[in-house]
CSV table of C-alpha atoms and ligand atoms in Angstrom, one decimal:
chain,number,residue,atom,x,y,z
A,822,UNK,CA,-79.9,38.5,87.0
A,823,UNK,CA,-77.1,37.7,89.3
A,824,UNK,CA,-76.4,40.1,92.2
A,825,UNK,CA,-73.0,40.9,90.8
A,826,UNK,CA,-74.5,41.9,87.5
A,827,UNK,CA,-77.2,44.0,89.2
A,828,UNK,CA,-74.5,45.7,91.3
A,829,UNK,CA,-72.5,46.4,88.2
A,830,UNK,CA,-75.4,48.0,86.5
A,831,UNK,CA,-76.1,50.2,89.6
A,832,UNK,CA,-72.5,51.2,89.9
A,833,UNK,CA,-72.3,52.0,86.2
A,834,UNK,CA,-75.5,54.1,86.4
A,835,UNK,CA,-74.2,56.1,89.4
A,836,UNK,CA,-70.8,56.6,87.8
A,837,UNK,CA,-72.2,57.7,84.4
A,838,UNK,CA,-74.7,60.0,86.1
A,839,UNK,CA,-72.0,61.7,88.1
A,840,UNK,CA,-69.9,62.1,85.0
A,841,UNK,CA,-72.7,63.6,82.9
A,842,UNK,CA,-73.3,66.1,85.6
A,843,UNK,CA,-69.7,67.4,85.8
A,844,UNK,CA,-67.7,65.7,83.1
A,845,UNK,CA,-64.7,65.8,85.5
A,846,UNK,CA,-61.4,64.1,85.1
A,847,UNK,CA,-62.1,62.1,88.3
A,848,UNK,CA,-65.4,60.9,86.9
A,849,UNK,CA,-63.6,59.8,83.8
A,850,UNK,CA,-61.0,57.9,85.8
A,851,UNK,CA,-63.8,56.2,87.6
A,852,UNK,CA,-64.9,54.7,84.3
A,853,UNK,CA,-61.6,53.0,83.9
A,854,UNK,CA,-61.7,51.7,87.5
A,855,UNK,CA,-65.2,50.3,87.0
A,856,UNK,CA,-64.1,48.5,83.8
A,857,UNK,CA,-61.0,47.0,85.5
A,858,UNK,CA,-63.1,45.8,88.5
A,859,UNK,CA,-65.8,44.3,86.2
A,860,UNK,CA,-63.1,42.4,84.2
A,861,UNK,CA,-61.6,41.1,87.4
A,862,UNK,CA,-65.1,39.9,88.5
A,863,UNK,CA,-65.3,38.0,85.2
A,864,UNK,CA,-67.8,40.2,83.4
A,865,UNK,CA,-67.9,40.0,79.7
A,866,UNK,CA,-68.2,42.7,77.0
A,867,UNK,CA,-71.8,41.9,76.5
A,868,UNK,CA,-72.5,42.6,80.2
A,869,UNK,CA,-70.9,45.9,79.8
A,870,UNK,CA,-72.9,46.8,76.7
A,871,UNK,CA,-76.1,45.9,78.5
A,872,UNK,CA,-75.2,48.0,81.5
A,873,UNK,CA,-74.4,51.0,79.2
A,874,UNK,CA,-77.7,50.6,77.4
A,875,UNK,CA,-79.7,50.5,80.6
A,876,UNK,CA,-78.0,53.6,81.9
A,877,UNK,CA,-78.7,55.5,78.7
A,878,UNK,CA,-82.4,54.6,79.0
A,879,UNK,CA,-82.4,56.0,82.5
A,880,UNK,CA,-80.2,59.0,82.2
A,881,UNK,CA,-80.5,60.3,78.6
A,882,UNK,CA,-84.0,59.4,77.3
A,883,UNK,CA,-85.9,61.6,79.8
A,884,UNK,CA,-83.9,64.7,79.0
A,885,UNK,CA,-85.0,67.2,76.4
A,886,UNK,CA,-83.9,66.1,72.8
A,887,UNK,CA,-81.7,69.2,72.4
A,888,UNK,CA,-79.4,67.9,75.1
A,889,UNK,CA,-79.2,64.4,73.6
A,890,UNK,CA,-76.1,65.0,71.3
A,891,UNK,CA,-73.9,66.3,74.2
A,892,UNK,CA,-75.1,63.6,76.6
A,893,UNK,CA,-74.6,60.8,74.1
A,894,UNK,CA,-71.1,62.1,73.2
A,895,UNK,CA,-70.1,62.3,76.8
A,896,UNK,CA,-71.6,58.8,77.5
A,897,UNK,CA,-69.7,57.3,74.6
A,898,UNK,CA,-66.5,58.7,75.9
A,899,UNK,CA,-67.2,57.3,79.4
A,900,UNK,CA,-68.1,53.9,77.9
A,901,UNK,CA,-64.9,53.8,75.8
A,902,UNK,CA,-62.9,54.5,78.9
A,903,UNK,CA,-64.6,51.7,80.7
A,904,UNK,CA,-63.7,49.3,77.8
A,905,UNK,CA,-60.0,50.3,77.9
A,906,UNK,CA,-59.0,47.5,80.4
A,907,UNK,CA,-60.7,44.9,78.2
A,908,UNK,CA,-59.0,46.2,75.1
A,909,UNK,CA,-55.6,46.2,76.8
A,910,UNK,CA,-56.1,42.7,78.0
A,911,UNK,CA,-57.2,41.5,74.5
A,912,UNK,CA,-54.1,43.1,72.9
A,913,UNK,CA,-51.9,41.5,75.5
A,914,UNK,CA,-53.4,38.1,74.8
A,915,UNK,CA,-53.0,38.6,71.0
A,916,UNK,CA,-49.4,39.5,71.5
A,917,UNK,CA,-48.7,36.5,73.7
A,918,UNK,CA,-50.5,34.3,71.1
A,919,UNK,CA,-48.4,35.7,68.3
A,920,UNK,CA,-45.2,35.2,70.2
A,921,UNK,CA,-46.1,31.6,71.0
A,922,UNK,CA,-47.1,30.9,67.4
A,923,UNK,CA,-43.8,32.4,66.3
A,924,UNK,CA,-41.9,30.3,68.8
A,925,UNK,CA,-43.7,27.2,67.5
A,926,UNK,CA,-42.9,28.1,63.9
A,927,UNK,CA,-39.3,28.7,64.8
A,928,UNK,CA,-39.0,25.4,66.7
A,929,UNK,CA,-40.6,23.6,63.8
A,930,UNK,CA,-38.5,25.2,61.1
A,931,UNK,CA,-35.4,24.6,63.1
A,932,UNK,CA,-36.3,20.9,62.8
A,933,UNK,CA,-36.9,21.3,59.1
A,934,UNK,CA,-40.4,20.2,59.4
A,935,UNK,CA,-43.2,21.0,57.0
A,936,UNK,CA,-46.4,22.1,58.7
A,937,UNK,CA,-50.0,21.1,57.8
A,938,UNK,CA,-53.3,22.1,59.2
A,939,UNK,CA,-56.4,20.2,58.2
A,940,UNK,CA,-60.1,20.7,58.8
A,941,UNK,CA,-61.6,17.2,58.8
A,942,UNK,CA,-65.1,18.6,58.3
A,943,UNK,CA,-64.5,20.6,55.2
A,944,UNK,CA,-61.4,18.6,54.2
A,945,UNK,CA,-59.5,21.9,53.6
A,946,UNK,CA,-55.8,21.6,54.3
A,947,UNK,CA,-53.0,24.1,54.6
A,948,UNK,CA,-49.4,23.1,53.7
A,949,UNK,CA,-46.5,25.3,54.7
A,950,UNK,CA,-43.9,26.2,52.1
A,951,UNK,CA,-41.4,23.8,53.6
A,952,UNK,CA,-44.0,21.0,53.5
A,953,UNK,CA,-44.3,21.6,49.7
A,954,UNK,CA,-40.6,21.8,49.3
A,955,UNK,CA,-40.2,18.3,51.0
A,956,UNK,CA,-42.6,17.1,48.4
A,957,UNK,CA,-40.5,18.7,45.7
A,958,UNK,CA,-42.8,21.6,44.9
A,959,UNK,CA,-42.4,25.3,45.2
A,960,UNK,CA,-45.0,27.2,47.2
A,961,UNK,CA,-47.5,28.0,44.5
A,962,UNK,CA,-47.2,24.7,42.7
A,963,UNK,CA,-49.1,22.4,45.0
A,964,UNK,CA,-52.7,23.1,45.8
A,965,UNK,CA,-53.8,23.3,49.4
A,966,UNK,CA,-55.9,20.2,49.1
A,967,UNK,CA,-55.4,17.0,51.1
A,968,UNK,CA,-55.7,14.9,48.0
A,969,UNK,CA,-52.6,16.5,46.6
A,970,UNK,CA,-50.6,14.9,49.4
A,971,UNK,CA,-52.5,11.6,49.5
A,972,UNK,CA,-51.8,11.1,45.8
A,973,UNK,CA,-48.0,11.3,46.5
A,974,UNK,CA,-48.0,8.6,49.2
A,975,UNK,CA,-46.4,5.3,48.0
A,976,UNK,CA,-49.2,2.7,47.6
A,977,UNK,CA,-47.1,0.3,49.8
A,978,UNK,CA,-47.5,2.6,52.8
A,979,UNK,CA,-50.9,4.1,52.2
A,980,UNK,CA,-53.0,1.6,54.1
A,981,UNK,CA,-50.9,1.8,57.2
A,982,UNK,CA,-50.9,5.7,57.2
A,983,UNK,CA,-54.7,5.7,56.7
A,984,UNK,CA,-55.2,3.3,59.5
A,985,UNK,CA,-53.0,5.3,61.9
A,986,UNK,CA,-55.0,8.5,61.1
A,987,UNK,CA,-58.3,6.7,61.6
A,988,UNK,CA,-57.2,5.3,64.9
A,989,UNK,CA,-56.1,8.8,66.0
A,990,UNK,CA,-59.4,10.4,65.1
A,991,UNK,CA,-61.6,7.7,66.6
A,992,UNK,CA,-59.6,6.3,69.4
A,993,UNK,CA,-57.3,9.2,70.0
A,994,UNK,CA,-54.2,7.0,69.7
A,995,UNK,CA,-50.9,8.7,68.9
A,996,UNK,CA,-50.5,9.7,65.3
A,997,UNK,CA,-46.9,9.2,64.3
A,998,UNK,CA,-46.3,7.4,61.0
A,999,UNK,CA,-43.4,6.9,58.6
A,1000,UNK,CA,-44.2,6.5,54.9
A,1001,UNK,CA,-42.7,7.0,51.4
A,1002,UNK,CA,-43.8,9.7,49.1
A,1003,UNK,CA,-43.1,10.4,45.4
A,1004,UNK,CA,-41.8,13.9,44.9
A,1005,UNK,CA,-42.7,16.0,41.9
A,1006,UNK,CA,-39.7,14.6,40.0
A,1007,UNK,CA,-40.7,11.0,40.9
A,1008,UNK,CA,-38.0,10.5,43.5
A,1009,UNK,CA,-38.9,8.4,46.5
A,1010,UNK,CA,-38.5,10.0,49.9
A,1011,UNK,CA,-39.2,8.8,53.4
A,1012,UNK,CA,-41.1,11.1,55.7
A,1013,UNK,CA,-42.2,11.0,59.3
A,1014,UNK,CA,-45.6,12.5,59.9
A,1015,UNK,CA,-47.0,13.5,63.3
A,1016,UNK,CA,-50.1,15.3,64.2
A,1017,UNK,CA,-52.7,16.1,66.8
A,1018,UNK,CA,-56.5,16.5,66.3
A,1019,UNK,CA,-58.9,18.7,68.3
A,1020,UNK,CA,-62.3,17.4,69.2
A,1021,UNK,CA,-65.5,19.3,70.0
A,1022,UNK,CA,-67.7,18.4,73.0
A,1023,UNK,CA,-69.5,15.9,70.9
A,1024,UNK,CA,-66.2,14.1,70.2
A,1025,UNK,CA,-66.1,15.1,66.6
A,1026,UNK,CA,-62.7,16.2,65.3
A,1027,UNK,CA,-62.8,19.7,63.9
A,1028,UNK,CA,-59.1,20.5,63.4
A,1029,UNK,CA,-55.9,18.6,63.1
A,1030,UNK,CA,-52.4,20.1,63.0
A,1031,UNK,CA,-49.1,18.4,62.5
A,1032,UNK,CA,-45.8,18.3,60.6
A,1033,UNK,CA,-43.8,16.1,58.3
A,1034,UNK,CA,-40.0,15.6,58.4
A,1035,UNK,CA,-37.8,14.3,55.6
A,1036,UNK,CA,-36.1,11.2,57.1
A,1037,UNK,CA,-34.7,9.8,53.9
A,1038,UNK,CA,-31.1,10.0,55.0
A,1039,UNK,CA,-31.9,8.3,58.3
A,1040,UNK,CA,-33.7,5.5,56.5
A,1041,UNK,CA,-30.8,5.1,54.1
A,1042,UNK,CA,-28.4,4.8,57.0
A,1043,UNK,CA,-30.6,2.4,58.8
A,1044,UNK,CA,-30.8,0.3,55.7
A,1045,UNK,CA,-27.1,0.3,55.1
A,1046,UNK,CA,-26.5,-0.7,58.7
A,1047,UNK,CA,-29.0,-3.5,58.4
A,1048,UNK,CA,-27.4,-4.7,55.2
A,1049,UNK,CA,-23.9,-4.6,56.7
A,1050,UNK,CA,-25.1,-6.5,59.9
A,1051,UNK,CA,-26.7,-9.1,57.7
A,1052,UNK,CA,-23.5,-9.4,55.6
A,1053,UNK,CA,-21.5,-9.8,58.8
A,1054,UNK,CA,-23.8,-12.4,60.1
A,1055,UNK,CA,-23.6,-14.3,56.9
A,1056,UNK,CA,-19.8,-13.9,56.9
A,1057,UNK,CA,-19.5,-15.3,60.4
A,1058,UNK,CA,-21.8,-18.2,59.6
A,1059,UNK,CA,-19.7,-18.9,56.6
A,1060,UNK,CA,-16.5,-18.8,58.6
A,1061,UNK,CA,-17.9,-21.4,60.9
A,1062,UNK,CA,-19.0,-23.5,58.0
A,1063,UNK,CA,-15.6,-23.2,56.3
A,1064,UNK,CA,-13.9,-24.2,59.5
A,1065,UNK,CA,-16.0,-27.3,59.7
A,1066,UNK,CA,-15.3,-28.1,56.0
A,1067,UNK,CA,-11.6,-27.6,56.6
A,1068,UNK,CA,-11.6,-29.9,59.6
A,1069,UNK,CA,-13.6,-32.5,57.6
A,1070,UNK,CA,-11.1,-32.2,54.7
A,1071,UNK,CA,-8.1,-32.6,56.9
A,1072,UNK,CA,-9.8,-35.6,58.7
A,1073,UNK,CA,-10.5,-37.2,55.3
A,1074,UNK,CA,-6.9,-36.6,54.0
A,1075,UNK,CA,-5.5,-37.9,57.2
A,1076,UNK,CA,-7.7,-41.0,57.0
A,1077,UNK,CA,-7.6,-41.7,53.3
A,1078,UNK,CA,-4.1,-40.5,52.4
A,1079,UNK,CA,-2.0,-41.0,55.5
A,1080,UNK,CA,-4.2,-43.8,56.9
A,1081,UNK,CA,-3.9,-45.9,53.8
A,1082,UNK,CA,-0.2,-45.3,53.5
A,1083,UNK,CA,0.3,-46.2,57.1
A,1084,UNK,CA,-1.7,-49.4,56.6
A,1085,UNK,CA,0.4,-50.3,53.6
A,1086,UNK,CA,3.6,-49.6,55.5
A,1087,UNK,CA,2.4,-51.8,58.4
A,1088,UNK,CA,1.7,-54.7,55.9
A,1089,UNK,CA,5.1,-54.2,54.3
A,1090,UNK,CA,6.9,-54.2,57.6
A,1091,UNK,CA,5.1,-57.3,58.8
A,1092,UNK,CA,7.2,-59.3,56.4
A,1093,UNK,CA,10.1,-58.6,58.7
A,1094,UNK,CA,8.4,-60.8,61.4
A,1095,UNK,CA,9.1,-63.9,59.4
A,1096,UNK,CA,12.3,-65.6,60.4
A,1097,UNK,CA,15.3,-65.8,58.1
A,1098,UNK,CA,15.5,-69.1,56.3
A,1099,UNK,CA,19.3,-68.8,56.0
A,1100,UNK,CA,19.4,-68.9,52.2
A,1101,UNK,CA,18.3,-65.5,51.1
A,1102,UNK,CA,19.5,-62.1,52.4
A,1103,UNK,CA,17.5,-60.9,55.3
A,1104,UNK,CA,15.7,-58.6,55.3
A,1105,UNK,CA,14.8,-58.9,51.6
A,1106,UNK,CA,16.2,-55.7,49.8
A,1107,UNK,CA,13.1,-55.1,47.6
A,1108,UNK,CA,11.0,-55.2,50.8
A,1109,UNK,CA,13.2,-52.5,52.3
A,1110,UNK,CA,13.2,-50.3,49.3
A,1111,UNK,CA,9.4,-50.6,49.1
A,1112,UNK,CA,9.2,-49.5,52.7
A,1113,UNK,CA,11.5,-46.5,52.1
A,1114,UNK,CA,9.4,-45.5,49.1
A,1115,UNK,CA,6.3,-45.5,51.3
A,1116,UNK,CA,8.0,-43.5,54.0
A,1117,UNK,CA,9.0,-40.9,51.3
A,1118,UNK,CA,5.4,-40.8,50.1
A,1119,UNK,CA,4.2,-40.3,53.7
A,1120,UNK,CA,6.6,-37.4,54.2
A,1121,UNK,CA,5.3,-35.8,51.0
A,1122,UNK,CA,1.7,-36.2,52.1
A,1123,UNK,CA,2.4,-34.7,55.5
A,1124,UNK,CA,4.2,-31.7,53.8
A,1125,UNK,CA,1.3,-31.3,51.4
A,1126,UNK,CA,-1.4,-31.2,54.1
A,1127,UNK,CA,0.7,-28.9,56.3
A,1128,UNK,CA,1.3,-26.5,53.3
A,1129,UNK,CA,-2.4,-26.4,52.6
A,1130,UNK,CA,-3.1,-25.5,56.2
A,1131,UNK,CA,-0.5,-22.8,56.3
A,1132,UNK,CA,2.1,-22.1,53.7
A,1133,UNK,CA,5.3,-22.4,55.7
A,1134,UNK,CA,7.2,-20.9,52.8
A,1135,UNK,CA,5.5,-17.7,53.7
A,1136,UNK,CA,7.2,-17.5,57.0
A,1137,UNK,CA,10.5,-19.0,55.8
A,1138,UNK,CA,11.0,-17.1,52.5
A,1139,UNK,CA,8.5,-14.4,52.5
A,1140,UNK,CA,5.5,-13.3,50.5
A,1141,UNK,CA,6.9,-13.1,47.0
A,1142,UNK,CA,8.5,-16.5,46.9
A,1143,UNK,CA,5.3,-18.0,48.4
A,1144,UNK,CA,3.3,-16.3,45.6
A,1145,UNK,CA,5.7,-17.5,42.9
A,1146,UNK,CA,5.4,-21.1,44.2
A,1147,UNK,CA,1.6,-20.7,44.3
A,1148,UNK,CA,1.6,-19.6,40.7
A,1149,UNK,CA,3.8,-22.5,39.7
A,1150,UNK,CA,1.5,-25.0,41.3
A,1151,UNK,CA,-1.6,-23.3,39.9
A,1152,UNK,CA,-0.2,-23.3,36.3
A,1153,UNK,CA,0.8,-27.0,36.6
A,1154,UNK,CA,-2.4,-28.1,38.1
A,1155,UNK,CA,-4.9,-26.2,35.8
A,1156,UNK,CA,-2.8,-25.7,32.7
A,1157,UNK,CA,-3.5,-22.0,32.7
A,1158,UNK,CA,-0.6,-19.7,31.7
A,1159,UNK,CA,0.2,-17.0,34.2
A,1160,UNK,CA,2.1,-13.9,33.0
A,1161,UNK,CA,3.7,-12.4,36.1
A,1162,UNK,CA,4.7,-8.8,36.6
A,1163,UNK,CA,6.0,-8.7,40.1
A,1164,UNK,CA,7.7,-5.5,40.8
A,1165,UNK,CA,7.3,-5.2,44.5
A,1166,UNK,CA,10.7,-6.3,45.5
A,1167,UNK,CA,11.4,-3.1,47.3
A,1168,UNK,CA,8.4,-3.5,49.6
A,1169,UNK,CA,9.3,-4.9,53.0
A,1170,UNK,CA,6.1,-6.7,53.7
A,1171,UNK,CA,5.3,-7.0,57.4
A,1172,UNK,CA,4.3,-10.3,59.0
A,1173,UNK,CA,0.6,-9.5,59.5
A,1174,UNK,CA,-0.1,-8.6,55.9
A,1175,UNK,CA,1.6,-11.6,54.4
A,1176,UNK,CA,-1.0,-14.2,55.0
A,1177,UNK,CA,-3.8,-11.8,54.1
A,1178,UNK,CA,-2.2,-10.9,50.7
A,1179,UNK,CA,-1.3,-14.5,50.1
A,1180,UNK,CA,-4.9,-15.6,50.7
A,1181,UNK,CA,-6.3,-12.8,48.4
A,1182,UNK,CA,-4.1,-14.0,45.5
A,1183,UNK,CA,-4.9,-17.6,46.3
A,1184,UNK,CA,-8.7,-16.9,46.2
A,1185,UNK,CA,-8.4,-14.8,43.0
A,1186,UNK,CA,-6.5,-17.7,41.3
A,1187,UNK,CA,-9.0,-20.3,42.6
A,1188,UNK,CA,-11.8,-18.2,41.2
A,1189,UNK,CA,-10.1,-18.0,37.8
A,1190,UNK,CA,-9.8,-21.8,37.8
A,1191,UNK,CA,-13.4,-22.3,39.0
A,1192,UNK,CA,-15.4,-19.7,37.2
A,1193,UNK,CA,-13.5,-18.1,34.3
A,1194,UNK,CA,-12.7,-20.7,31.7
A,1195,UNK,CA,-9.6,-18.6,31.0
A,1196,UNK,CA,-6.5,-19.7,29.2
A,1197,UNK,CA,-4.3,-16.9,30.5
A,1198,UNK,CA,-3.9,-14.8,33.6
A,1199,UNK,CA,-1.9,-11.7,34.2
A,1200,UNK,CA,-0.8,-11.3,37.8
A,1201,UNK,CA,0.7,-8.0,38.7
A,1202,UNK,CA,2.2,-6.8,42.0
A,1203,UNK,CA,3.4,-3.3,41.8
A,1204,UNK,CA,4.7,-0.6,44.0
A,1205,UNK,CA,2.8,2.6,43.2
A,1206,UNK,CA,3.6,4.9,46.1
A,1207,UNK,CA,1.8,5.3,48.4
A,1208,UNK,CA,0.1,2.0,47.5
A,1209,UNK,CA,0.9,-1.6,46.6
A,1210,UNK,CA,-1.3,-2.7,43.7
A,1211,UNK,CA,-2.1,-6.4,43.3
A,1212,UNK,CA,-4.0,-7.2,40.1
A,1213,UNK,CA,-5.3,-10.5,38.7
A,1214,UNK,CA,-6.8,-10.2,35.2
A,1215,UNK,CA,-8.0,-13.2,33.2
A,1216,UNK,CA,-9.2,-13.6,29.7
A,1217,UNK,CA,-12.1,-15.8,30.6
A,1218,UNK,CA,-15.8,-15.2,30.1
A,1219,UNK,CA,-16.3,-12.7,32.9
A,1220,UNK,CA,-19.4,-12.2,35.1
A,1221,UNK,CA,-22.5,-10.1,35.1
A,1222,UNK,CA,-21.6,-8.1,38.1
A,1223,UNK,CA,-18.8,-7.7,40.7
A,1224,UNK,CA,-20.1,-10.5,42.9
A,1225,UNK,CA,-20.9,-8.1,45.8
A,1226,UNK,CA,-24.6,-8.9,45.5
A,1227,UNK,CA,-24.2,-12.7,45.4
A,1228,UNK,CA,-25.7,-14.3,48.5
A,1229,UNK,CA,-23.0,-16.9,48.7
A,1230,UNK,CA,-20.0,-15.2,47.2
A,1231,UNK,CA,-17.9,-15.4,50.3
A,1232,UNK,CA,-14.6,-15.6,48.4
A,1233,UNK,CA,-14.9,-12.0,47.2
A,1234,UNK,CA,-16.5,-10.9,50.5
A,1235,UNK,CA,-13.6,-12.4,52.4
A,1236,UNK,CA,-11.1,-10.7,50.1
A,1237,UNK,CA,-12.9,-7.4,50.7
A,1238,UNK,CA,-12.7,-8.0,54.5
A,1239,UNK,CA,-8.9,-8.7,54.2
A,1240,UNK,CA,-8.4,-5.6,52.1
A,1241,UNK,CA,-10.3,-3.5,54.6
A,1242,UNK,CA,-8.3,-4.9,57.4
A,1243,UNK,CA,-5.2,-3.6,55.7
A,1244,UNK,CA,-6.8,-0.2,55.1
A,1245,UNK,CA,-7.3,-0.8,51.4
A,1246,UNK,CA,-10.0,-1.9,49.0
A,1247,UNK,CA,-10.9,-4.2,46.2
A,1248,UNK,CA,-12.0,-3.1,42.8
A,1249,UNK,CA,-13.6,-5.4,40.2
A,1250,UNK,CA,-14.1,-4.7,36.5
A,1251,UNK,CA,-15.9,-7.4,34.6
A,1252,UNK,CA,-18.5,-8.0,31.9
A,1253,UNK,CA,-19.9,-11.1,30.3
A,1254,UNK,CA,-17.4,-12.1,27.6
A,1255,UNK,CA,-14.8,-9.6,28.7
A,1256,UNK,CA,-12.8,-11.3,31.3
A,1257,UNK,CA,-12.5,-10.6,35.0
A,1258,UNK,CA,-10.2,-8.0,36.5
A,1259,UNK,CA,-9.6,-7.8,40.2
A,1260,UNK,CA,-7.5,-5.1,41.8
A,1261,UNK,CA,-6.5,-4.8,45.4
A,1262,UNK,CA,-5.2,-1.4,46.4
A,1263,UNK,CA,-3.3,-1.5,49.7
A,1264,UNK,CA,-1.6,1.4,51.4
A,1265,UNK,CA,2.1,0.8,51.9
A,1266,UNK,CA,1.8,2.4,55.3
A,1267,UNK,CA,-0.1,-0.6,56.6
A,1268,UNK,CA,1.7,-3.4,54.8
A,1269,UNK,CA,5.3,-2.4,55.2
A,1270,UNK,CA,7.4,-3.1,58.3
A,1271,UNK,CA,7.7,-0.2,60.5
A,1272,UNK,CA,11.1,1.4,59.9
A,1273,UNK,CA,13.4,1.4,62.9
A,1274,UNK,CA,14.1,4.9,63.9
B,1174,ADP,N1,-12.4,-14.9,37.5
B,1174,ADP,C1,-13.7,-14.9,37.4
B,1174,ADP,N2,-14.4,-15.1,36.2
B,1174,ADP,C2,-15.7,-15.1,36.2
B,1174,ADP,N3,-16.5,-15.0,37.2
B,1174,ADP,C3,-16.0,-14.8,38.4
B,1174,ADP,C4,-14.5,-14.8,38.6
B,1174,ADP,N4,-14.3,-14.6,39.9
B,1174,ADP,C5,-15.5,-14.6,40.5
B,1174,ADP,N5,-16.5,-14.7,39.7
B,1174,ADP,C6,-17.9,-14.7,39.9
B,1174,ADP,O1,-18.1,-14.1,41.2
B,1174,ADP,C7,-18.8,-15.0,42.0
B,1174,ADP,C8,-18.4,-14.8,43.4
B,1174,ADP,O2,-17.1,-15.3,43.7
B,1174,ADP,P1,-16.7,-15.8,45.1
B,1174,ADP,O3,-17.1,-14.7,46.0
B,1174,ADP,O4,-15.2,-16.2,45.1
B,1174,ADP,O5,-17.6,-17.1,45.4
B,1174,ADP,P2,-17.4,-18.5,44.9
B,1174,ADP,O6,-16.1,-18.7,44.3
B,1174,ADP,O7,-17.6,-19.3,46.2
B,1174,ADP,O8,-18.6,-18.8,44.0
B,1174,ADP,C9,-18.6,-16.3,41.5
B,1174,ADP,O9,-19.6,-17.2,41.8
B,1174,ADP,C10,-18.5,-16.0,40.0
B,1174,ADP,O10,-19.8,-16.0,39.5
B,1175,MG,MG1,-14.3,-18.1,45.2
């Protein structure tokens, strides 16, 4: 027995003995003081019980049995008073624990997390009501069994989640996983699951506590962001490619078209080098008219190439005449009838929007020629305050979807880009066999000239 314990027993014996003699208030107060001191010295409740028991043996047993009830009652009162400091401290500890648990619950529920508490030895598991709600169940619908949650984990993510848990339990690595679950109604949701195990001295986990968080929205945003980055990347790669193709086409036209014509012109003019023989007119008139014809052809070619690069008519005459001339050329080239309903004369198109709108109509018509097999197109440009509506509808064989999912449909993607640039949007309605209808809805506010105030 340690000296401290022996001293406690001796003090207790003396204190109780004095109290049994007089049962005074001071003696009673001494019990409380003894208890407080014992607790401060690190004594436990069992030590106190042992001291009490030893004191009873010494003080009560030898007395006549008739006195026993009084002595025992007084001793019990004394002992209870001795225990008061212990009880107070246990109550305080309980209150502190309750407050801390409450804070934890609050913090967790503020984060909308569902709690779980698992006993790895019995496999019992507690799910909080919010946990069950995240899984799509009400509180009494989902049994408190681990399997109930395991069953809901998407097979694609199961292995990874299981491995992460295993590595936490055996190597104490951080347990923080994201996986998909099927809710009660079969909907797929993303959750983040974190937890912390507790291990006994032998290193065996005996409890693990954690929470899950519904991160479906975050995952959806991430996915949308990823998709839009990917789309942008493809668009910019495509822009590069188109530029290269454009340069190659111009080089080819310059070489084939202008180059050949210039060679022919050079040959035709070489005749002028021969001296006049004095009999015929010099230079020969048909040689000259041939040369003039070639020069005219050259001028036409240069105009054609330039117009393809940038429709000058757009700057000179404006959007509507440029579109009219585009339609004329389109009809003539592809033999597709175009019915026009252009009622946008009151719109004062600003400079920036002209090329964008022109290219949209150009791409839409090119698509009709390339993909639709249509015999007729209706092209509308209408003022419908506060918008300008541009619609190209063909009677061709349509398409399965609106082209937004096509990996290589950069024409429509580019059109959407242009529409977005102008603060508007593109809507497509099509079905196999039912034609293709493309509508650009553009706010007048961004396509009209700013009115001088
Ligand atoms: N007028 C149309 N009629 C039928 N299908 C069309 C029409 N316009 C577009 N499409 C479909 O949409 C797809 C995407 O068009 P687009 O983005 O311009 O790419 P591209 O013209 O380079 O194929 C086309 O490949 C075609 O399948
Ligand atoms: Mg196209």
